Coordinates of C-alpha atoms in Angstrom, one line a residue:
X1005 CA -27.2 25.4 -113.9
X1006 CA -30.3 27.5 -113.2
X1007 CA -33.8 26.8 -113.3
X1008 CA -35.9 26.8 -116.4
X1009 CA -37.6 29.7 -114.7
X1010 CA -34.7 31.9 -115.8
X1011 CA -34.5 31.0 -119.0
X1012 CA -31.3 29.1 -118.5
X1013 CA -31.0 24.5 -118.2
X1014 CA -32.0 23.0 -115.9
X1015 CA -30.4 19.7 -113.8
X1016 CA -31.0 16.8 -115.2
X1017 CA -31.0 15.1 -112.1
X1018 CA -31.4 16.7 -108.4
X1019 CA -32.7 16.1 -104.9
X1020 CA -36.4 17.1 -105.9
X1021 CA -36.2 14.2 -108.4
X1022 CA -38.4 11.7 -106.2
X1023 CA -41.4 14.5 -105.4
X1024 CA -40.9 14.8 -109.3
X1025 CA -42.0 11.4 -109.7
X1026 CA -44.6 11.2 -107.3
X1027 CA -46.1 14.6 -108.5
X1028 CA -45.7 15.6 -112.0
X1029 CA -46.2 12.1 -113.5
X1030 CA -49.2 11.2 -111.1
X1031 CA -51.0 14.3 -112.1
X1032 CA -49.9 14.1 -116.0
X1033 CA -49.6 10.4 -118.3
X1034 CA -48.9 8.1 -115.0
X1035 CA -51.8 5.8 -116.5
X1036 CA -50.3 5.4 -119.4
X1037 CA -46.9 4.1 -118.8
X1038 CA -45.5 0.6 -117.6
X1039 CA -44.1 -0.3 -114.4
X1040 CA -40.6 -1.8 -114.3
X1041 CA -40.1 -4.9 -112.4
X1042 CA -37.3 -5.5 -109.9
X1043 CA -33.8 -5.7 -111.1
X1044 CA -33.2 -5.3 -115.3
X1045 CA -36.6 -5.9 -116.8
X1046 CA -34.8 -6.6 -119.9
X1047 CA -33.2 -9.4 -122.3
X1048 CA -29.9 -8.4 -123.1
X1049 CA -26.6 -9.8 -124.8
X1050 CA -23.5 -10.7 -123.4
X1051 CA -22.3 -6.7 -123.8
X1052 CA -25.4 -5.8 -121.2
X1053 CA -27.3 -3.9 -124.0
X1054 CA -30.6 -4.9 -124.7
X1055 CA -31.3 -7.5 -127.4
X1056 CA -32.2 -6.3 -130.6
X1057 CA -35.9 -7.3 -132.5
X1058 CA -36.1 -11.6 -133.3
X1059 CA -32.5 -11.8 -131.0
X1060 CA -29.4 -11.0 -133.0
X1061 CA -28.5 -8.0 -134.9
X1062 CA -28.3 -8.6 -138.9
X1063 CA -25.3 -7.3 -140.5
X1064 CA -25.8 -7.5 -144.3
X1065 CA -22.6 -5.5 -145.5
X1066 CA -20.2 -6.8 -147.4
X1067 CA -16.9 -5.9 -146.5
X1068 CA -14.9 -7.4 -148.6
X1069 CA -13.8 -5.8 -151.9
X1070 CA -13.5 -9.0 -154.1
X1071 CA -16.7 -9.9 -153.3
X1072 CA -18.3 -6.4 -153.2
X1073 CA -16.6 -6.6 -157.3
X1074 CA -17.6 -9.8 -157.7
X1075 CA -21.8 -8.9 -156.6
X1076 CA -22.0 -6.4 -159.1
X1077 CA -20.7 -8.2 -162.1
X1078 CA -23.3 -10.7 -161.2
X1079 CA -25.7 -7.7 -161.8
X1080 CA -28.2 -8.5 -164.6
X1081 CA -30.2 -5.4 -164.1
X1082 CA -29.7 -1.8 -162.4
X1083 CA -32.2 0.3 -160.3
X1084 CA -31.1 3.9 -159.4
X1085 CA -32.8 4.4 -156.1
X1086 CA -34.3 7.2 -154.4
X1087 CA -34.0 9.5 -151.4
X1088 CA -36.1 7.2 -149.4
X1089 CA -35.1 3.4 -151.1
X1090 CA -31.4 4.8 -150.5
X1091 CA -32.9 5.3 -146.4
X1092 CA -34.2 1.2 -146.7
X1093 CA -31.0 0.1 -148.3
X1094 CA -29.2 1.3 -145.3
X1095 CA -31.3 0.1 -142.6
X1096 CA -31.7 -3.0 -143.8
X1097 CA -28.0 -3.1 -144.3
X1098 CA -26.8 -2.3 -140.8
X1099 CA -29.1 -4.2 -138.9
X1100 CA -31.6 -1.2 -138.0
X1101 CA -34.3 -3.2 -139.6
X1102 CA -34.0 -6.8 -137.7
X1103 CA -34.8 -9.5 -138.2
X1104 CA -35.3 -8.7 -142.0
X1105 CA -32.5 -9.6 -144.8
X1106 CA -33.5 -8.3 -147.4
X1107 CA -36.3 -6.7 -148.9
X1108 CA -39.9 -8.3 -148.1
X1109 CA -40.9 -11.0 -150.1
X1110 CA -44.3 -11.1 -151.1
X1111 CA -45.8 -13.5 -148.3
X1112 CA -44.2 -11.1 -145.6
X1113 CA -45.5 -8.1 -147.7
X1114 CA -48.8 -9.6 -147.1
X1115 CA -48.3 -10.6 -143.9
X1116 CA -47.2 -7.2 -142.5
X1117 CA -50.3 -5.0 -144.2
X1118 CA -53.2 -7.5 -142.9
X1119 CA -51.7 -8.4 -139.6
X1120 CA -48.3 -6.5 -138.7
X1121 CA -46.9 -9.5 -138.6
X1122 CA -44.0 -10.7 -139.5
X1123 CA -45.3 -14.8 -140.7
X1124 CA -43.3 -18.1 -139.3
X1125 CA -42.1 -16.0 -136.0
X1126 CA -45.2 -14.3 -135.4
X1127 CA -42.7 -10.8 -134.7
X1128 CA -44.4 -7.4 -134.6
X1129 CA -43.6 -5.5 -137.6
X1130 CA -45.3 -1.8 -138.6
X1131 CA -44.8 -0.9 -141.7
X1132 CA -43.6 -3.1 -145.1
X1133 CA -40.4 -2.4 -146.2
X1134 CA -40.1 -3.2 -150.3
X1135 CA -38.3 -1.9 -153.3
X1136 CA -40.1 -0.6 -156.2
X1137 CA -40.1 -0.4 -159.6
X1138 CA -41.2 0.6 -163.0
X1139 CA -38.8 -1.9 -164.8
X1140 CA -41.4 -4.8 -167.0
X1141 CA -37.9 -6.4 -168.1
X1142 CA -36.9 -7.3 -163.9
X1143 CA -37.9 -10.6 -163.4
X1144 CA -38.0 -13.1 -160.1
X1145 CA -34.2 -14.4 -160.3
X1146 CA -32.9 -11.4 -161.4
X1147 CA -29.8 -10.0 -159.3
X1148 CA -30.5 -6.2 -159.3
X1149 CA -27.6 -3.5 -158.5
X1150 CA -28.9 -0.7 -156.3
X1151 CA -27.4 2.7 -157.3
X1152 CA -27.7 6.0 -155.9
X1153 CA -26.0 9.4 -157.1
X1154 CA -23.0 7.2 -158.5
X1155 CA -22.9 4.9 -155.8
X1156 CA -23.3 1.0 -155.3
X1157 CA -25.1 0.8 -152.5
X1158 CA -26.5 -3.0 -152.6
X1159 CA -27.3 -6.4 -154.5
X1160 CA -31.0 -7.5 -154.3
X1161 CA -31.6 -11.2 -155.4
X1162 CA -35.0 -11.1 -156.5
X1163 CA -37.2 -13.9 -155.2
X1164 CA -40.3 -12.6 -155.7
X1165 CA -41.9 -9.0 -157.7
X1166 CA -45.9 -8.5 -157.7
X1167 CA -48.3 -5.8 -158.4
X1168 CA -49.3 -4.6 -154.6
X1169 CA -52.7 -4.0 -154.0
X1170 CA -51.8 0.2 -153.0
X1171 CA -55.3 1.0 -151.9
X1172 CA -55.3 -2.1 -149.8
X1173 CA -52.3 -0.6 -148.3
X1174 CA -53.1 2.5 -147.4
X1175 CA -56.3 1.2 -145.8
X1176 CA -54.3 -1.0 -143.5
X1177 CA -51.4 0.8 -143.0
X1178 CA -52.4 4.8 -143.3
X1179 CA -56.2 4.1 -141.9
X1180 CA -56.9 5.9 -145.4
X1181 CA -56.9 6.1 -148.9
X1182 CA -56.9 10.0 -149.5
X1183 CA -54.0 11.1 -150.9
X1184 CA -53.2 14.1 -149.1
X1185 CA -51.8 12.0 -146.6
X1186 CA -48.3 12.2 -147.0
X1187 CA -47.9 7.8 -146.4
X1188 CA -50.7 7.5 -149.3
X1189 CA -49.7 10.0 -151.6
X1190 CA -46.1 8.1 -151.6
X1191 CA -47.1 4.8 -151.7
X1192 CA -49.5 5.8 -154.8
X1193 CA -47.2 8.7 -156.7
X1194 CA -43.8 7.8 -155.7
X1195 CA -43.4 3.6 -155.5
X1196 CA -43.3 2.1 -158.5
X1197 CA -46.0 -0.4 -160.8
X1198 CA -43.9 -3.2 -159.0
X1199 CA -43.0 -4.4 -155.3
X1200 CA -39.6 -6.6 -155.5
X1201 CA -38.3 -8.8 -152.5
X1202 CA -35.8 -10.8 -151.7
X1203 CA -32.1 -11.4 -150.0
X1204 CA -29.9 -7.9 -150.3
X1205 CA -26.2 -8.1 -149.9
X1206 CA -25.3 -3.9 -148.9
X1207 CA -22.5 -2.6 -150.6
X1208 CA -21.5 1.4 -150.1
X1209 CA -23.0 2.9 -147.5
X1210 CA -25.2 5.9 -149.1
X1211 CA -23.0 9.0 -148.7
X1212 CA -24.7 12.0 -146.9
X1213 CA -24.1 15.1 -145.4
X1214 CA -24.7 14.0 -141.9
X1215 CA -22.8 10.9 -140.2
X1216 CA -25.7 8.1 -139.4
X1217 CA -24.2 5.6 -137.1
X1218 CA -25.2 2.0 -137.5
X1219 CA -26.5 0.4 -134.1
X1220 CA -23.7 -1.7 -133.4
X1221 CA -21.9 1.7 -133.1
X1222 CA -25.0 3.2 -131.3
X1223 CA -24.9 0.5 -128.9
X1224 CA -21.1 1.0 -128.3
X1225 CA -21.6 4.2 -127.0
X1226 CA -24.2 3.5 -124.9
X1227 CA -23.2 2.2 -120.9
X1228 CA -24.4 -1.7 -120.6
X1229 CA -27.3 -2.3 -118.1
X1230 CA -28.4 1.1 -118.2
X1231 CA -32.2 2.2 -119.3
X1232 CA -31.7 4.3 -123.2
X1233 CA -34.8 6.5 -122.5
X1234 CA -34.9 7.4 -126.9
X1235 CA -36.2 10.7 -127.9
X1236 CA -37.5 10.5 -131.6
X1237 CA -38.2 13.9 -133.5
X1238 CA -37.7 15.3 -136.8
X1239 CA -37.9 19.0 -136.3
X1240 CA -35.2 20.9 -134.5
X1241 CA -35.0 21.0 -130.9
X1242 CA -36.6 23.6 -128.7
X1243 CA -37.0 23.7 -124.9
X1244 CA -40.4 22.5 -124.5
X1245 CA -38.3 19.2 -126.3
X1246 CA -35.4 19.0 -123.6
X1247 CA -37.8 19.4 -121.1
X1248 CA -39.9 16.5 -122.0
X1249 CA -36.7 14.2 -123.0
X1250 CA -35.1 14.8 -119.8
X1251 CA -38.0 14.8 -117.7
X1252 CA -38.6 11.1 -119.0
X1253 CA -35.2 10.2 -117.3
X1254 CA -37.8 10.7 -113.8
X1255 CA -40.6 8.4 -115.0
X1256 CA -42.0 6.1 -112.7
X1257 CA -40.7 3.2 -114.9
X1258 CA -37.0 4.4 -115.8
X1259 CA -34.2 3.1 -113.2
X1260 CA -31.9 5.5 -112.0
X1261 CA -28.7 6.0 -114.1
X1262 CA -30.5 6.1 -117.2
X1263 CA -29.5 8.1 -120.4
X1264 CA -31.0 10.0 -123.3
X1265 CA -31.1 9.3 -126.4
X1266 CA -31.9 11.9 -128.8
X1267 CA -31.9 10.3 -132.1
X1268 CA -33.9 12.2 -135.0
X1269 CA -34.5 10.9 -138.3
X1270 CA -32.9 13.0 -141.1
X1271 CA -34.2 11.1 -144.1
X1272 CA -36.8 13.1 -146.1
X1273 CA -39.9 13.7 -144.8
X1274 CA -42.9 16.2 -145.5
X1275 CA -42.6 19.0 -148.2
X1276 CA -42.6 21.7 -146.0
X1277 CA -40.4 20.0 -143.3
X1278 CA -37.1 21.8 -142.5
X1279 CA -34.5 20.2 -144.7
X1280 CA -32.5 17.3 -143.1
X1281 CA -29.2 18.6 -143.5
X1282 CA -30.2 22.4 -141.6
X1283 CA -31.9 20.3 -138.6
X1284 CA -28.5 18.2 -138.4
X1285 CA -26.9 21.4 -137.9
X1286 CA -29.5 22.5 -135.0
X1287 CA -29.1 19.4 -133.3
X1288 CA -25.2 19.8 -133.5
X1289 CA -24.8 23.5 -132.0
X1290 CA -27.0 22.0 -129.1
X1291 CA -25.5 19.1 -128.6
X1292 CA -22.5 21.3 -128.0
X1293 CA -24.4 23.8 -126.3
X1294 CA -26.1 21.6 -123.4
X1295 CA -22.6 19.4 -123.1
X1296 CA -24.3 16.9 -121.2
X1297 CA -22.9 13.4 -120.3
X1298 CA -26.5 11.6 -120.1
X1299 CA -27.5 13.4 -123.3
X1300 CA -26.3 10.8 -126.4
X1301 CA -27.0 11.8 -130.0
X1302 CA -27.4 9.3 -133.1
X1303 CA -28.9 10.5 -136.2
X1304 CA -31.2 7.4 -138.3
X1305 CA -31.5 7.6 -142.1
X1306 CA -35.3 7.0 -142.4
X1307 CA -38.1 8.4 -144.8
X1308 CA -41.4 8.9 -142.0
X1309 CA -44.5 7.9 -143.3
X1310 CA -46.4 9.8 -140.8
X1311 CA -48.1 5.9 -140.2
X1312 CA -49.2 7.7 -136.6
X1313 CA -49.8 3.7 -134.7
X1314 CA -47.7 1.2 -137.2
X1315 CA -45.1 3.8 -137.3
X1316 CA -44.8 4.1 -133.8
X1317 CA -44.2 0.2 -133.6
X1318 CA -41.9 0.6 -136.7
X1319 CA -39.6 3.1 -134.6
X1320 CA -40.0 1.1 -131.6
X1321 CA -38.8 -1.8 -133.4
X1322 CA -35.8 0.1 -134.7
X1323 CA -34.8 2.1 -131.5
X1324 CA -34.8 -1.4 -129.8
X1325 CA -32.2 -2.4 -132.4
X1326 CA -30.2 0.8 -131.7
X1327 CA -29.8 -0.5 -128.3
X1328 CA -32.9 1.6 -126.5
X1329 CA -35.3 0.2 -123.7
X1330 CA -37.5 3.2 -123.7
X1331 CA -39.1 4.6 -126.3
X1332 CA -41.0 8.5 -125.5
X1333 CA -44.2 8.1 -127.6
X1334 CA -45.7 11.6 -128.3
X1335 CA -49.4 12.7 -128.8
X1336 CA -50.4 11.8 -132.3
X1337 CA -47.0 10.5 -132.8
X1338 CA -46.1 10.5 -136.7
X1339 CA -49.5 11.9 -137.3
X1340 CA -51.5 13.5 -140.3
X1341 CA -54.0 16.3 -140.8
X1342 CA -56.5 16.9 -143.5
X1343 CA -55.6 19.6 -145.5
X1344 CA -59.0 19.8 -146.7
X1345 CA -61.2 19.1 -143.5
X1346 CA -58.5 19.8 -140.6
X1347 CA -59.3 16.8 -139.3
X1348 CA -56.3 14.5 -137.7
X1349 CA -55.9 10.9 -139.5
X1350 CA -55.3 9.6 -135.9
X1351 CA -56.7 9.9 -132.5
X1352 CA -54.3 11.7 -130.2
X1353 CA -53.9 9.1 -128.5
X1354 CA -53.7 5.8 -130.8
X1355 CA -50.0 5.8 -131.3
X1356 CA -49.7 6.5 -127.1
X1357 CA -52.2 3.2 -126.9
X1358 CA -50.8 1.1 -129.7
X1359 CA -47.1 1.2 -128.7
X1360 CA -48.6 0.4 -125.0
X1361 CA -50.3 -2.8 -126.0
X1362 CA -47.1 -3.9 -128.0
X1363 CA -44.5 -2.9 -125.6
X1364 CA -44.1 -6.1 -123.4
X1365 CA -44.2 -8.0 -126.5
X1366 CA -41.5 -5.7 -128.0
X1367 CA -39.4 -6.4 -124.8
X1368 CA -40.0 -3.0 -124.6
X1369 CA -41.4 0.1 -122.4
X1370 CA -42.5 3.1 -122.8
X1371 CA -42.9 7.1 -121.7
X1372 CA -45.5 8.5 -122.7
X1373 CA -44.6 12.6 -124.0
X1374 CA -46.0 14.6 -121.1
X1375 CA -48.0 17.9 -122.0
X1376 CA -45.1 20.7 -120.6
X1377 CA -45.9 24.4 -120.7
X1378 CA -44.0 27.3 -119.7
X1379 CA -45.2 29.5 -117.1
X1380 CA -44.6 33.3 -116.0
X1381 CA -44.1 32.0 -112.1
X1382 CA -42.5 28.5 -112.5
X1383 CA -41.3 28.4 -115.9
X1384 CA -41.7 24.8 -117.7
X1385 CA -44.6 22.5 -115.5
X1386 CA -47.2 20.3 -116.7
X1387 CA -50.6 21.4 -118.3
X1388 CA -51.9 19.8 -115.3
X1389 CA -50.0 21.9 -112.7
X1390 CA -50.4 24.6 -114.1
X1391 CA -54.3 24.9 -114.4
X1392 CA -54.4 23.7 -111.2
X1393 CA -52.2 26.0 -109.7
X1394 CA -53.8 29.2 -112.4
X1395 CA -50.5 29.6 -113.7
X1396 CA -49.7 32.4 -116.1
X1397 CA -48.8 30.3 -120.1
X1398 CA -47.0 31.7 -122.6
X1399 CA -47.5 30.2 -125.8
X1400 CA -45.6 31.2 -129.2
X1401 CA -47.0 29.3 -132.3
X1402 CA -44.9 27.8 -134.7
X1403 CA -46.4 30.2 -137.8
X1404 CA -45.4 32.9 -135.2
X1405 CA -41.8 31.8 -134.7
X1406 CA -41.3 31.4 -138.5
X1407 CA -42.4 35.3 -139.0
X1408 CA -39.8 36.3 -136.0
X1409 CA -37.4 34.0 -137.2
X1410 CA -37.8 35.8 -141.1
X1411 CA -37.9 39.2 -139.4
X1412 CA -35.2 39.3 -137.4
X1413 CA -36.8 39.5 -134.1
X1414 CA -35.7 38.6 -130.9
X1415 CA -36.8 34.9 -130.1
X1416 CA -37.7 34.4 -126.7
X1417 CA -35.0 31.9 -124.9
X1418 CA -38.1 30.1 -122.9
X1419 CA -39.0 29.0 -126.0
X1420 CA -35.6 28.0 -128.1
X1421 CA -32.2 27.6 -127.6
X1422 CA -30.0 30.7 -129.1
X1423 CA -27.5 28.6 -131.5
X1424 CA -30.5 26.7 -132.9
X1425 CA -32.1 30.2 -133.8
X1426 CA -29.1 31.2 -135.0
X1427 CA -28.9 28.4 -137.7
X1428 CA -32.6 28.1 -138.2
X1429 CA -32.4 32.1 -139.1
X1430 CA -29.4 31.5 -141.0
X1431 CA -31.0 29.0 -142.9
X1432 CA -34.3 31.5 -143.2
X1433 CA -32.4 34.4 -144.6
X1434 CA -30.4 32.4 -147.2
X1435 CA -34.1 31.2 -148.4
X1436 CA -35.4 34.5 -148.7

């Protein structure tokens, strides 16, 4: 392969890998990652994968078709979810969201927004995880079927159903009320009068246009005893991405050996986000396109909330379950700007700081995302290096890329991959 200089991949891996270390990450986010102790710094099970959140993975499907048929005639009340309760059902279902079993009763509910807590075990937890409702006539002993698009997709025994406290909430979860924030404006417009908890048995997994493999398959693909450095996104791929997934395979804290992986979330996100089904297409043309061995790629069924701190723990927490020691925490990770003042909902770098001060606890470490540029002399350094050196940037913005994209133009190939371009314009022009 050639150097990102030329335009082309670069190694992953190469002889100029330990001045790499001792350079790059000394002069960019050194301070802010973890050290790794001698030998495997993790817990893991007997497969040598890391153990997931509270110890053992929770499996709530029911595979049998007897009892699937025999759940929903106990139904006394249907719910037909959406986009993002279909997301919950699933996670909850294969185990992404251990140690939970169901939907959050009220005392966890409460639990999670004053102390991200999960109560009796004391667990880190980020963000609640409830079903809502509109329904007066759903009561606590009611057995609820979960539908979506003529699917049964789950059973919830409902223990407990209250009227949350939504400003609370977003205070303690959001850091604000305003409901410009995406995480605000949902909790307030979108959730229903009610919360409901309680156990969920999961029936059909939700159809979708994109495979999302649970984590026991994740973690079957993954090799055992090996670091899972996990790259979260939810916008296509571009090379100042690859550069900073694979350059976290060199951090000071990631043992040799160690693989990628790149798994976005393709549930729904913000309004003007790039719809989940066209980015599963970029990631697919480039997962074909780089071939790479140490490269894995997962896709996870989850709604962001843009929770910049909590929702970095809530990935964390996730990732871990998906088999993943290392988690790449970005600058303002899952973060939020005023539409009205410009301002940012969340220091640049609380989510960096607050996954940091969880991680050990978590079982956890993690990479901070370095700042990478692309430079006329040495293509793709650090910020650092390269006002140090007085390199030559080259910058493209994003509402600049859009036009080009739109128009037709040549997109430079420092910048994005060609067979992401091609579906992102294919995807552009059939807008148009």
């Amino acid at each position: 392969m050639l150097s990102a200089a030329s335009g082309a991949l670069r190694p992953l891996l190469g002889g100029a890998a330990a001045a790499w270390r001792s350079s790059s990450w000394a002069s960019g986010a050194a301070s802010r990652a973890f050290s790794a102790s001698a030998g495997n710094p993790f817990e893991t099970d007997a497969s040598g994968h890391i153990l997931p959140h509270g110890g053992s993975l929770v499996d709530l499907a029911v595979r049998d078709k007897a009892k699937a048929a025999e759940l929903v005639a106990s139904a006394t009340h249907k719910h037909e979810c959406s986009e993002r309760n279909a997301c919950d059902v699933e996670l909850l279902s294969c185990g992404a969201f251990s140690p939970l079993t169901g939907f959050m009763n009220k005392d966890v509910y409460e639990s999670v927004v004053d102390t991200m807590r999960l109560p009796v075990s004391n667990l880190p937890f980020g963000l609640p995880v409830v079903m809502d409702t509109h329904q007066d006539n759903i009561k606590e002993g009611s057995r609820l079927l979960l539908t979506f698009k003529g699917q049964n997709i789950g059973l919830l025994e409902v223990e407990s159903k209250w009227t949350p406290n939504k400003t609370k909430e977003a205070l303690a979860c959001y850091k604000t009320s305003a409901l410009e924030h995406p995480g605000v404006k949902m909790v307030a417009w979108e959730r229903g009068q009610y919360y409901l908890g309680g156990k969920l048995h999961g029936l059909e997994k939700p159809k979708r246009e994109f495979p999302c493999a649970s984590p026991t398959e994740v973690r079957a693909m993954l090799p055992p005893n090996t670091d899972v450095v996990v790259f979260q996104c939810r916008n296509p791929v571009h090379r100042a991405h690859y550069e900073l997934f694979t350059r976290a395979l060199h951090a000071p804290n990631v043992r040799p050996g160690a693989v990628c992986l790149v798994h976005p979330t393709c549930g729904p996100t913000q309004d003007d986000d790039i719809p989940g089904i066209v980015r599963f297409h970029t990631y697919e043309v480039l997962k074909d396109e780089i071939n790479n061995p140490a490269i894995k790629w997962a896709y996870l069924p989850y709604s962001m909330h843009m929770a910049g701190p909590r929702e970095a723990i809530q990935h964390m927490i996730m990732r871990k379950n998906y088999g993943c020691t290392h988690f790449i925490v970005g600058r303002d990770m899952a973060g939020s700007k005023s539409c009205q003042t410009g301002d940012d909902f969340y220091g640049m770098y609380d989510a960096q700081d607050t996954a940091k001060e969880h991680a050990p606890e978590l079982g956890m470490q993690t990479v901070p995302s370095q700042d990478v540029v692309y430079t006329e002399e040495k293509g793709y350094v650090t910020a650092n290096e390269a006002k140090a050196d007085g390199l030559s940037v080259m910058k493209l913005s994003g509402t600049k890329f859009r036009k080009m994209l739109r128009a037709g133009d040549n997109i430079p190939e420092w910048f994005a991959f060609k067979s992401v371009v091609r579906v992102l314009r294919e995807h552009s022009q059939a807008k148009a």
